[in-house]
Amino acid sequence: MYYKMRLIDKVRVPPNRLGEDLTSVVLDELQMQLEGSIDKEIGIFIAVTEIKDIGEGDIIPSDGAVYFHVEFDAVVLRLAMQEIIEGEVVETTSFGAFISLGPIDAMLHVSQISDDFINYDEKNGRLVCQETRRQISVGDSIRARVVSLSLSERDPRESKIGLTMRQAGLGTGQWLEEDMEAEKADGAA
Amino acid sequence: MTTSYTRYERARIVGARSLQISMGAPLLVKTDRIDPLEIALEEYEKGVIPITVKRK
């Protein structure tokens, strides 16, 4: 889920930027430092939106920069285990599909796509269920549940997010529509 | 104001300020000096350095 948060942090303002407008420099520095980074407790930083308050600056030994205590607003994406998320398929491989959640990609393993046996159609880049002939290809919208989370603070790209669709109410947009139609037909009959 | 600092505080302020200047901070005095330390000292003499000391 996305959160808007009020945070307090220390921001390093390098000496060559001391003459500029402090608020915009602090915003710049925070955006450079935080956007795209991951904090395990806070989440994935999407954007620093507004500086709320700038407190006193400290000068520490052996660095000419000034460190300001800053209160600011940020938008973060914090994924939770078991959370239902929607995304789009960006790549299919023989071992599963990669789902873009927006700021980060997640992995949907073949074993977690369906109770069916899954074949990989290499020529068309599709994953096809053997029994139901349902398929997943690049561009499909996906509703899935987060089942494993391993975020790396050091290297955000190394983060791994595992998804599953082997539950009722989960699948690609098309599957869900088909399920809905089937249920409606069931109810009518 | 300028004389109210001890020599240790003076050293710290001038040192920090000259490091800032050497790293590209904008100058607060008009001068034709080149050495950051000398510029910092000049600023200190004029009492224009925006640094204060927190005494515990």
Short mmCIF file of C-alpha atoms in Angstrom, two decimals:
data_model
loop_
_atom_site.label_atom_id
_atom_site.label_comp_id
_atom_site.label_asym_id
_atom_site.label_seq_id
_atom_site.Cartn_x
_atom_site.Cartn_y
_atom_site.Cartn_z
CA MET A 1 0.00 0.00 0.00
CA TYR A 2 1.13 3.55 -0.62
CA TYR A 3 1.58 5.80 2.37
CA LYS A 4 2.11 9.50 2.76
CA MET A 5 4.43 9.96 5.69
CA ARG A 6 5.80 12.77 7.81
CA LEU A 7 9.44 11.97 8.52
CA ILE A 8 12.38 13.57 10.31
CA ASP A 9 15.89 13.09 9.03
CA LYS A 10 19.29 14.74 8.85
CA VAL A 11 20.16 16.19 5.48
CA ARG A 12 23.67 16.98 4.32
CA VAL A 13 23.88 20.31 2.51
CA PRO A 14 27.22 20.61 0.69
CA PRO A 15 29.07 23.97 1.09
CA ASN A 16 28.83 24.93 -2.56
CA ARG A 17 25.04 25.04 -2.24
CA LEU A 18 24.90 27.07 0.97
CA GLY A 19 24.16 30.33 -0.84
CA GLU A 20 20.97 29.03 -2.46
CA ASP A 21 17.47 28.94 -1.07
CA LEU A 22 17.69 26.44 1.78
CA THR A 23 14.28 24.82 1.33
CA SER A 24 14.83 23.99 -2.32
CA VAL A 25 18.37 22.76 -1.69
CA VAL A 26 17.18 20.51 1.13
CA LEU A 27 14.35 19.19 -1.05
CA ASP A 28 16.82 18.51 -3.87
CA GLU A 29 19.27 16.72 -1.61
CA LEU A 30 16.54 14.64 0.03
CA GLN A 31 15.11 13.64 -3.33
CA MET A 32 18.54 12.62 -4.58
CA GLN A 33 19.28 10.70 -1.41
CA LEU A 34 15.95 8.98 -0.81
CA GLU A 35 13.94 8.55 -3.98
CA GLY A 36 14.25 4.99 -5.18
CA SER A 37 15.91 3.83 -2.00
CA ILE A 38 14.52 1.25 0.38
CA ASP A 39 14.21 1.27 4.14
CA LYS A 40 13.05 -1.99 5.63
CA GLU A 41 10.87 -0.34 8.23
CA ILE A 42 9.55 2.53 6.15
CA GLY A 43 9.29 1.01 2.68
CA ILE A 44 10.28 2.03 -0.83
CA PHE A 45 10.62 5.78 -1.22
CA ILE A 46 8.68 7.04 -4.22
CA ALA A 47 8.95 10.79 -3.76
CA VAL A 48 9.81 13.49 -1.28
CA THR A 49 6.96 15.91 -1.75
CA GLU A 50 7.31 18.76 0.67
CA ILE A 51 9.66 20.20 3.28
CA LYS A 52 7.70 20.98 6.42
CA ASP A 53 10.33 22.34 8.76
CA ILE A 54 14.05 22.92 8.76
CA GLY A 55 15.68 22.97 12.16
CA GLU A 56 19.19 23.77 13.31
CA GLY A 57 22.22 22.87 11.21
CA ASP A 58 25.19 21.02 12.63
CA ILE A 59 28.77 21.15 11.43
CA ILE A 60 30.63 17.95 12.18
CA PRO A 61 34.41 17.60 12.27
CA SER A 62 36.26 16.94 9.01
CA ASP A 63 33.30 17.83 6.78
CA GLY A 64 32.53 21.32 5.56
CA ALA A 65 28.91 20.42 4.92
CA VAL A 66 26.06 21.45 7.18
CA TYR A 67 23.68 18.79 8.47
CA PHE A 68 20.14 20.06 8.94
CA HIS A 69 17.37 18.41 10.91
CA VAL A 70 14.49 18.39 8.49
CA GLU A 71 10.85 17.43 8.79
CA PHE A 72 9.36 16.44 5.45
CA ASP A 73 6.55 14.62 3.69
CA ALA A 74 7.28 11.59 1.56
CA VAL A 75 5.27 9.07 -0.43
CA VAL A 76 6.38 5.50 0.19
CA LEU A 77 5.29 2.09 -0.98
CA ARG A 78 5.23 -0.34 1.90
CA LEU A 79 4.42 -3.89 0.87
CA ALA A 80 3.13 -6.25 3.49
CA MET A 81 3.07 -10.03 3.50
CA GLN A 82 -0.33 -11.34 2.30
CA GLU A 83 -1.15 -8.00 0.72
CA ILE A 84 -3.20 -8.14 -2.48
CA ILE A 85 -1.60 -6.10 -5.22
CA GLU A 86 -2.36 -5.33 -8.83
CA GLY A 87 0.30 -5.06 -11.49
CA GLU A 88 1.19 -5.62 -15.07
CA VAL A 89 3.19 -8.42 -16.66
CA VAL A 90 6.42 -7.01 -18.03
CA GLU A 91 8.30 -10.20 -18.89
CA THR A 92 7.61 -13.89 -19.18
CA THR A 93 10.21 -16.63 -18.80
CA SER A 94 10.17 -20.41 -18.54
CA PHE A 95 10.20 -20.16 -14.75
CA GLY A 96 7.49 -17.55 -14.36
CA ALA A 97 6.45 -14.00 -15.01
CA PHE A 98 7.76 -10.65 -13.80
CA ILE A 99 5.08 -8.29 -12.61
CA SER A 100 5.60 -4.56 -12.46
CA LEU A 101 4.03 -3.04 -9.35
CA GLY A 102 5.05 0.44 -10.48
CA PRO A 103 8.23 1.33 -8.64
CA ILE A 104 9.46 -2.25 -8.38
CA ASP A 105 9.06 -5.59 -10.11
CA ALA A 106 7.83 -8.78 -8.45
CA MET A 107 8.24 -12.41 -9.42
CA LEU A 108 5.35 -14.75 -10.08
CA HIS A 109 6.77 -18.27 -10.23
CA VAL A 110 5.21 -20.87 -12.57
CA SER A 111 4.31 -23.02 -9.59
CA GLN A 112 2.29 -20.13 -8.17
CA ILE A 113 0.30 -19.22 -11.28
CA SER A 114 -2.39 -21.87 -11.21
CA ASP A 115 -3.19 -25.36 -9.97
CA ASP A 116 -2.80 -26.41 -13.60
CA PHE A 117 0.40 -27.56 -15.24
CA ILE A 118 1.98 -24.58 -17.00
CA ASN A 119 3.72 -24.70 -20.36
CA TYR A 120 5.98 -21.97 -21.61
CA ASP A 121 5.27 -20.97 -25.19
CA GLU A 122 8.67 -19.60 -26.08
CA LYS A 123 7.80 -18.30 -29.55
CA ASN A 124 4.97 -16.12 -28.31
CA GLY A 125 6.39 -15.43 -24.86
CA ARG A 126 3.28 -16.82 -23.19
CA LEU A 127 2.66 -19.05 -20.21
CA VAL A 128 -0.20 -21.45 -20.96
CA CYS A 129 -2.19 -23.61 -18.55
CA GLN A 130 -2.40 -27.14 -19.91
CA GLU A 131 -5.99 -28.02 -18.90
CA THR A 132 -7.85 -24.72 -19.09
CA ARG A 133 -5.80 -23.17 -21.92
CA ARG A 134 -5.67 -19.93 -19.96
CA GLN A 135 -2.62 -17.85 -20.69
CA ILE A 136 -0.49 -15.02 -19.42
CA SER A 137 1.48 -12.76 -21.67
CA VAL A 138 3.26 -9.42 -21.46
CA GLY A 139 0.87 -6.53 -20.84
CA ASP A 140 -1.75 -8.52 -18.92
CA SER A 141 -3.03 -6.97 -15.72
CA ILE A 142 -2.57 -9.18 -12.69
CA ARG A 143 -4.13 -9.45 -9.26
CA ALA A 144 -1.94 -11.42 -6.88
CA ARG A 145 -0.93 -11.85 -3.26
CA VAL A 146 2.49 -11.09 -1.81
CA VAL A 147 3.90 -14.28 -0.29
CA SER A 148 7.57 -13.54 0.11
CA LEU A 149 9.40 -10.33 0.75
CA SER A 150 13.12 -9.82 0.72
CA LEU A 151 14.03 -6.17 0.42
CA SER A 152 17.63 -5.12 0.07
CA GLU A 153 18.48 -1.70 1.50
CA ARG A 154 21.93 -1.69 -0.05
CA ASP A 155 20.90 -2.56 -3.56
CA PRO A 156 17.19 -1.97 -4.23
CA ARG A 157 17.44 -3.87 -7.50
CA GLU A 158 18.43 -7.00 -5.64
CA SER A 159 15.14 -6.97 -3.77
CA LYS A 160 12.93 -9.98 -4.34
CA ILE A 161 9.17 -10.02 -4.04
CA GLY A 162 7.30 -13.29 -4.56
CA LEU A 163 3.65 -13.46 -5.60
CA THR A 164 1.00 -16.14 -5.82
CA MET A 165 -2.21 -16.40 -7.85
CA ARG A 166 -3.24 -19.85 -6.59
CA GLN A 167 -6.16 -18.59 -4.60
CA ALA A 168 -9.77 -17.66 -5.28
CA GLY A 169 -10.17 -14.16 -6.63
CA LEU A 170 -6.64 -13.94 -7.97
CA GLY A 171 -5.49 -14.07 -11.58
CA THR A 172 -5.17 -11.95 -14.68
CA GLY A 173 -7.90 -9.43 -15.47
CA GLN A 174 -9.25 -11.75 -18.12
CA TRP A 175 -9.42 -14.80 -15.83
CA LEU A 176 -11.27 -12.83 -13.22
CA GLU A 177 -13.81 -11.71 -15.80
CA GLU A 178 -14.25 -15.27 -16.99
CA ASP A 179 -14.71 -16.47 -13.42
CA MET A 180 -17.30 -13.76 -12.85
CA GLU A 181 -19.23 -14.72 -16.00
CA ALA A 182 -19.12 -18.38 -15.01
CA GLU A 183 -20.46 -17.59 -11.57
CA LYS A 184 -23.24 -15.41 -12.98
CA ALA A 185 -24.23 -18.21 -15.39
CA ASP A 186 -24.17 -20.61 -12.45
CA GLY A 187 -26.47 -18.38 -10.43
CA ALA A 188 -28.90 -18.00 -13.35
CA ALA A 189 -29.16 -21.74 -13.99
CA MET B 1 30.90 39.31 19.94
CA THR B 2 34.08 38.26 18.20
CA THR B 3 36.10 38.32 21.41
CA SER B 4 33.60 36.23 23.36
CA TYR B 5 34.90 32.97 21.93
CA THR B 6 37.77 31.06 23.52
CA ARG B 7 40.77 30.34 21.33
CA TYR B 8 39.55 26.75 20.94
CA GLU B 9 36.17 27.89 19.71
CA ARG B 10 37.87 30.36 17.41
CA ALA B 11 39.99 27.57 15.95
CA ARG B 12 36.95 25.38 15.41
CA ILE B 13 34.90 28.16 13.78
CA VAL B 14 37.66 29.39 11.51
CA GLY B 15 38.63 25.83 10.66
CA ALA B 16 35.07 24.82 9.77
CA ARG B 17 34.49 28.01 7.82
CA SER B 18 37.71 27.74 5.82
CA LEU B 19 36.85 24.14 4.94
CA GLN B 20 33.46 25.32 3.72
CA ILE B 21 35.11 28.03 1.63
CA SER B 22 37.61 25.59 0.17
CA MET B 23 34.67 23.35 -0.76
CA GLY B 24 32.99 26.14 -2.64
CA ALA B 25 30.76 27.98 -0.17
CA PRO B 26 29.83 31.55 -1.14
CA LEU B 27 31.99 34.26 0.47
CA LEU B 28 30.59 36.74 2.96
CA VAL B 29 33.28 39.39 2.50
CA LYS B 30 34.75 41.06 -0.53
CA THR B 31 38.40 40.12 -0.69
CA ASP B 32 41.25 39.50 -3.10
CA ARG B 33 42.82 36.83 -0.95
CA ILE B 34 43.06 33.30 -2.32
CA ASP B 35 43.84 31.13 0.70
CA PRO B 36 40.56 29.84 2.22
CA LEU B 37 42.04 30.04 5.73
CA GLU B 38 42.92 33.70 5.29
CA ILE B 39 39.46 34.46 3.93
CA ALA B 40 37.91 32.64 6.88
CA LEU B 41 40.05 34.66 9.30
CA GLU B 42 38.99 37.88 7.60
CA GLU B 43 35.34 36.88 7.90
CA TYR B 44 35.92 35.99 11.55
CA GLU B 45 37.49 39.37 12.29
CA LYS B 46 34.46 41.07 10.76
CA GLY B 47 32.11 38.84 12.74
CA VAL B 48 30.08 37.73 9.70
CA ILE B 49 30.52 33.98 10.01
CA PRO B 50 27.06 32.40 10.48
CA ILE B 51 28.32 29.80 12.92
CA THR B 52 27.58 29.71 16.62
CA VAL B 53 28.96 27.55 19.39
CA LYS B 54 26.74 25.35 21.49
CA ARG B 55 28.17 25.16 24.97
CA LYS B 56 26.99 22.27 27.06
#
